[in-house]
Coordinates of C-alpha atoms in Angstrom, one line a residue:
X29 CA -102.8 -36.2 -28.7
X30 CA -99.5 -34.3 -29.4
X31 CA -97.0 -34.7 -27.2
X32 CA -95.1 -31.6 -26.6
X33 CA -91.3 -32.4 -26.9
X34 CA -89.2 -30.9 -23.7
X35 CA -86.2 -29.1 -24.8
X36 CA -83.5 -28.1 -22.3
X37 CA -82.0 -24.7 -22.5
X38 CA -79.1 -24.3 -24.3
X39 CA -75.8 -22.4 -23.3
X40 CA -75.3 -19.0 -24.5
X41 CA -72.3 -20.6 -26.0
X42 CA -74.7 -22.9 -28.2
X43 CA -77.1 -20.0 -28.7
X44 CA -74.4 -18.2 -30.3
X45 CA -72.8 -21.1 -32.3
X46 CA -76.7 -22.0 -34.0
X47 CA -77.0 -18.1 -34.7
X48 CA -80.0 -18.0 -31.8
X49 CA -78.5 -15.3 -30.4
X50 CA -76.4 -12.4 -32.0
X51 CA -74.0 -10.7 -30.2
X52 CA -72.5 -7.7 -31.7
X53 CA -68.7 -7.8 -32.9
X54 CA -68.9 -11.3 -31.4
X55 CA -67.7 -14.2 -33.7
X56 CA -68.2 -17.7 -32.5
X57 CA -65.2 -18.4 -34.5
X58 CA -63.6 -16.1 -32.6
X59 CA -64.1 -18.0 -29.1
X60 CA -60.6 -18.6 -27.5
X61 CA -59.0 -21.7 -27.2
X62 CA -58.2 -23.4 -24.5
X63 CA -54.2 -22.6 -23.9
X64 CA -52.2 -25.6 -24.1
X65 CA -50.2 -26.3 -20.8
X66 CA -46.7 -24.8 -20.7
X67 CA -44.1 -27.7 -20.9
X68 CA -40.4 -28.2 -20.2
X69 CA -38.2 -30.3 -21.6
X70 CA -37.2 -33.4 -19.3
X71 CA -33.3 -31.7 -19.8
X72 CA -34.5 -28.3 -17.8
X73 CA -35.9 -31.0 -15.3
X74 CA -33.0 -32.5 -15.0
X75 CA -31.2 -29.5 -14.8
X76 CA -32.7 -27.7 -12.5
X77 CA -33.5 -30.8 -10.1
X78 CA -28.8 -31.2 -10.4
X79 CA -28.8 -27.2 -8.7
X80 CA -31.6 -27.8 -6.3
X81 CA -28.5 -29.4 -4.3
X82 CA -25.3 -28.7 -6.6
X83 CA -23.3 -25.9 -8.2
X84 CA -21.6 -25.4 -11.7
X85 CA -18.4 -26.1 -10.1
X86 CA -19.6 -29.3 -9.1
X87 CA -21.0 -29.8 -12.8
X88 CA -17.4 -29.1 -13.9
X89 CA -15.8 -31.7 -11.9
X90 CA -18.3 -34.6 -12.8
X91 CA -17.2 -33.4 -16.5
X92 CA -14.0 -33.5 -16.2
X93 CA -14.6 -36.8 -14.3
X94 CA -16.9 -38.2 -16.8
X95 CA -15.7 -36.4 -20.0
X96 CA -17.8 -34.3 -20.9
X97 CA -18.8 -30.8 -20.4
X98 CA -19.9 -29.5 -17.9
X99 CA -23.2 -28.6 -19.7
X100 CA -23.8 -32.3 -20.5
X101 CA -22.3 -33.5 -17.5
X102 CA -25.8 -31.6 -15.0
X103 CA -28.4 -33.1 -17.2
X104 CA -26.4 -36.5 -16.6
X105 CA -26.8 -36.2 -13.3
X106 CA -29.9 -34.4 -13.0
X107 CA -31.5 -37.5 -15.0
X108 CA -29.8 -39.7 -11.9
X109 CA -31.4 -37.9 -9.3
X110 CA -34.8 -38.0 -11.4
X111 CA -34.1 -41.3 -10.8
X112 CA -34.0 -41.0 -7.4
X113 CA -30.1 -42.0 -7.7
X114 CA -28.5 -39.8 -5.4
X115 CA -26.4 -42.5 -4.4
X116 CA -24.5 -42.8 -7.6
X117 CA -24.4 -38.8 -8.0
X118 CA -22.5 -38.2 -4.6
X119 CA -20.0 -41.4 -5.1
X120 CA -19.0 -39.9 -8.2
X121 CA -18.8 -36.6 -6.9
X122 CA -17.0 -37.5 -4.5
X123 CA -13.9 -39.5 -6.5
X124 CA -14.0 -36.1 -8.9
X125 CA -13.3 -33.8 -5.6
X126 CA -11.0 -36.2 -4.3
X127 CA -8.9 -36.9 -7.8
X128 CA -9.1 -33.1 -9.0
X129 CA -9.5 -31.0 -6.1
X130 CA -7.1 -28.0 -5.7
X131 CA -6.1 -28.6 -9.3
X132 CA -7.8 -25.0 -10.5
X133 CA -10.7 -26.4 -12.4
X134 CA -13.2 -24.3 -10.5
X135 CA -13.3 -20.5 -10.2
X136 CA -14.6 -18.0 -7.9
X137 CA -16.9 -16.7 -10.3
X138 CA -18.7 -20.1 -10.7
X139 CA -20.1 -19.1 -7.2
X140 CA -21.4 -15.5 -8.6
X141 CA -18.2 -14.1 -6.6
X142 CA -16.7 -11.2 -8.7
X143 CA -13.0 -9.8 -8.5
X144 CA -13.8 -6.9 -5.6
X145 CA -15.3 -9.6 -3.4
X146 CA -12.0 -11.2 -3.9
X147 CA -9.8 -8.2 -3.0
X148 CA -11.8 -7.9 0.8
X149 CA -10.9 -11.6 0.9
X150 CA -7.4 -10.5 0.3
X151 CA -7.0 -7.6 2.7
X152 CA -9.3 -9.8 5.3
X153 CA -7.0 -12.9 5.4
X154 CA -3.6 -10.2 4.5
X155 CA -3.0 -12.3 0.9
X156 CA -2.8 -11.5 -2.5
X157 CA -5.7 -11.3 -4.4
X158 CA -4.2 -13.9 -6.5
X159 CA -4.0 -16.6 -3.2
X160 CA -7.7 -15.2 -2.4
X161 CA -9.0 -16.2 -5.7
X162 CA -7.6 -19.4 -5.3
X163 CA -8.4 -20.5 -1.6
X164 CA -12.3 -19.7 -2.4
X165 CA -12.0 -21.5 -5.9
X166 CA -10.5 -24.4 -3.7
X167 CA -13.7 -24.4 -1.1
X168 CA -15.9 -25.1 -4.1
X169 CA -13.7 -27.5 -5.6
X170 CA -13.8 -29.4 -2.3
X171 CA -17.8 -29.0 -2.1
X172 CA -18.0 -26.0 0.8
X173 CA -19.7 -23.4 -1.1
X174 CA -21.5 -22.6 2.3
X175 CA -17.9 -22.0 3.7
X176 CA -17.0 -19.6 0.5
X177 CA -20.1 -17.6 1.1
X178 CA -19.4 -17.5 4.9
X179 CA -15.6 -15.7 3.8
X180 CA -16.5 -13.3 2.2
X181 CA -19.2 -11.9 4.3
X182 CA -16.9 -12.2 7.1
X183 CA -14.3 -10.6 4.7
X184 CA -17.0 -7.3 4.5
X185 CA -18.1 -7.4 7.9
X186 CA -14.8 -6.6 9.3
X187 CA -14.2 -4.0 6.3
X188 CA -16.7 -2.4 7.9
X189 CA -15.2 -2.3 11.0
X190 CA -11.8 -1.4 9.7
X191 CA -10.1 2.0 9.7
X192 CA -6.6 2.3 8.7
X193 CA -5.9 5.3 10.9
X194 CA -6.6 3.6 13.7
X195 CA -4.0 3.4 16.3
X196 CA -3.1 -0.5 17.3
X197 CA 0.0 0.4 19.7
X198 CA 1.6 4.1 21.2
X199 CA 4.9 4.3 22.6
X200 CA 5.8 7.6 23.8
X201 CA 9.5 8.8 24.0
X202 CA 11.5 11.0 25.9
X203 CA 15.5 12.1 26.9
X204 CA 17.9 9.3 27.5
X205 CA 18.1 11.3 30.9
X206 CA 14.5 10.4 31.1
X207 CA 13.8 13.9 32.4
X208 CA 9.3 12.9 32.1
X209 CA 9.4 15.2 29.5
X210 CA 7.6 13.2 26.2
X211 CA 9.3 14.6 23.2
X212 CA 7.1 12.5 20.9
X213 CA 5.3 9.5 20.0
X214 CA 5.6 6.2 17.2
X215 CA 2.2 5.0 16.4
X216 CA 1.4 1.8 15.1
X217 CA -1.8 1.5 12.9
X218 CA -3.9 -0.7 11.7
X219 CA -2.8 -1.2 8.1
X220 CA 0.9 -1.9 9.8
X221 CA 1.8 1.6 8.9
X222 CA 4.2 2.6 12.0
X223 CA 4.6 7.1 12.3
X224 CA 6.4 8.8 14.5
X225 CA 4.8 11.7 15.6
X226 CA 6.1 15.3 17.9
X227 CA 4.1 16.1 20.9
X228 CA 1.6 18.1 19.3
X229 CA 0.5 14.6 17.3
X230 CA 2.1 16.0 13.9
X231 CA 3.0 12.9 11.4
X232 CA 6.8 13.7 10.7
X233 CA 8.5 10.6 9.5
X234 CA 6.7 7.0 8.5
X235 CA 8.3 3.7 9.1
X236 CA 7.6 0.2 7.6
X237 CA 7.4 -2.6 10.4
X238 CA 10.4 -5.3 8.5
X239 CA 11.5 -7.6 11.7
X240 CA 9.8 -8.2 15.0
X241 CA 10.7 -10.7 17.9
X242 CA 9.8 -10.5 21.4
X243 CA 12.1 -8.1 22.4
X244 CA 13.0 -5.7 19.7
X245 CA 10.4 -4.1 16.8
X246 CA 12.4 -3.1 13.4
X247 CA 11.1 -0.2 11.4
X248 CA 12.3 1.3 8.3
X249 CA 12.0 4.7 6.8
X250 CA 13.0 4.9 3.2
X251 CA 13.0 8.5 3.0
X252 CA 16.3 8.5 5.5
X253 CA 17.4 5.0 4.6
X254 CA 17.5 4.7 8.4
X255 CA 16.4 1.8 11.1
X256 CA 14.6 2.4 13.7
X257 CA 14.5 -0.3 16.5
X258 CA 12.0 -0.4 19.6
X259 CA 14.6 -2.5 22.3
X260 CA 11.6 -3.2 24.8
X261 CA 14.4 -5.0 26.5
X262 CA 16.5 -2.0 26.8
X263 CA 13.2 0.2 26.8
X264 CA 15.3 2.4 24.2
X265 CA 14.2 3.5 20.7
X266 CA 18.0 3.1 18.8
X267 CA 18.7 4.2 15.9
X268 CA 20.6 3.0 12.4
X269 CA 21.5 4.2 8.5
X270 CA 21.4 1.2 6.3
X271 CA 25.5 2.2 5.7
X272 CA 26.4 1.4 9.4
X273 CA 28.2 -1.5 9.5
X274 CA 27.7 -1.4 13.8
X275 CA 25.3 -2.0 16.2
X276 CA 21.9 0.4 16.1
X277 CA 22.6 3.9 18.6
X278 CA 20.4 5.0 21.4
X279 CA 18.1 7.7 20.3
X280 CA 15.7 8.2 23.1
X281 CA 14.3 6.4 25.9
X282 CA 11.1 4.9 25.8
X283 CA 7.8 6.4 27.9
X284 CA 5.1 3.7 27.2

């Protein structure tokens, strides 16, 4: 008796490979491969495991404290912290921030910051864009990115807010006989500009604040060369050219 051999059925991928089946335009050959897994080299490990937690001002301190770049410097410590030595990474840190913080080896920009970000720094804290640059480059030097970030929204928040024309203090004026009769109006704003205004609210002369104490308020108009001084002790608005050698004149008498 023959004994019938039991075959199992092949794949359609064998069918196709032993020429059983024919598929048209189809080429075993042709089959795709299996895609070999994408890899990353253990230095983008290490470097992206160093920002997980740090910036690149932080990678330029631990150069300069190791000496080395700052390029070299992240995969350094990256390969620490693959290590799970976060210990060692922070100590290190640490001396760096402590031995060359404030010493301008970080800049704003090494936070993404750019130069108009710095100038609503500048009229938020009333600065110099030059002392803004610095005070935010010193937060990352001293490891407070948070605190940079937290600046300069505040910064825009309150440019938001801000109008320049808007009127922080109004004394009105009148006679020295204080007849109740307002002849006119100085105007503090809110960029410091003082004006001086007639009773219709007309802008006629504009004054720079240069002196203030408790009891008097100095303005100065270039235009005139002239003083003006608001004596709240007196409750006189006086008057005085930059030639006078005496003391400032009573002008008019203050209205609040």
């Amino acid at each position: 008796m023959t004994t019938a051999l039991f075959t199992a059925p092949r794949t359609l991928l064998q069918m196709i490979a032993t020429g059983a089946v024919f598929v048209s335009g189809f080429s075993a050959n042709a089959l795709p491969s299996t895609a070999s897994p994408l890899t990353v080299s253990p230095a983008q490990d290490a470097t992206d495991l160093f920002f997980a937690d740090y910036t690149w001002c932080d990678a330029k301190m631990l150069g300069e404290f190791w000496g080395e770049g700052p390029g070299n410097a992240k995969v350094s410590a990256g390969k620490l912290l693959q290590d799970g030595d976060y210990q060692t990474v922070e100590t290190k840190l640490t001396a760096a921030r402590d031995y060359y913080g404030g010493q301008g080896l970080c800049n704003f920009t090494d936070e993404g910051f750019s130069y108009d970000d710095m100038v609503v720094v500048a009229e938020y804290w009333d600065i110099s864009v030059t002392e803004a640059k610095t005070a935010i480059a010193n937060k990352l030097e001293w490891g407070l990115p948070g605190v940079a970030h937290d600046i300069v929204e505040m910064a825009y928040t309150e440019q938001s807010h801000y109008d320049p024309a808007a009127i922080v203090e109004t004394i009105a004026f009148e006679n020295l006989n204080r007849d109740g009769h307002t002849l006119g109006y100085f105007v503090q704003r809110a960029d410091g500009l003082w004006v001086e205004l007639t009773a219709a609210g007309e802008e006629i002369f504009y004054f720079n604040e240069i002196e203030r104490d408790p009891l008097v308020v100095t303005l100065f108009d270039a235009s005139r060369n002239m003083e003006i001084h608001l004596d709240y002790h007196f409750n006189q608005i006086q008057y005085r050219y930059s030639s006078d050698q005496g003391a400032p004149k009573p002008l008019y008498a203050m209205g609040f």
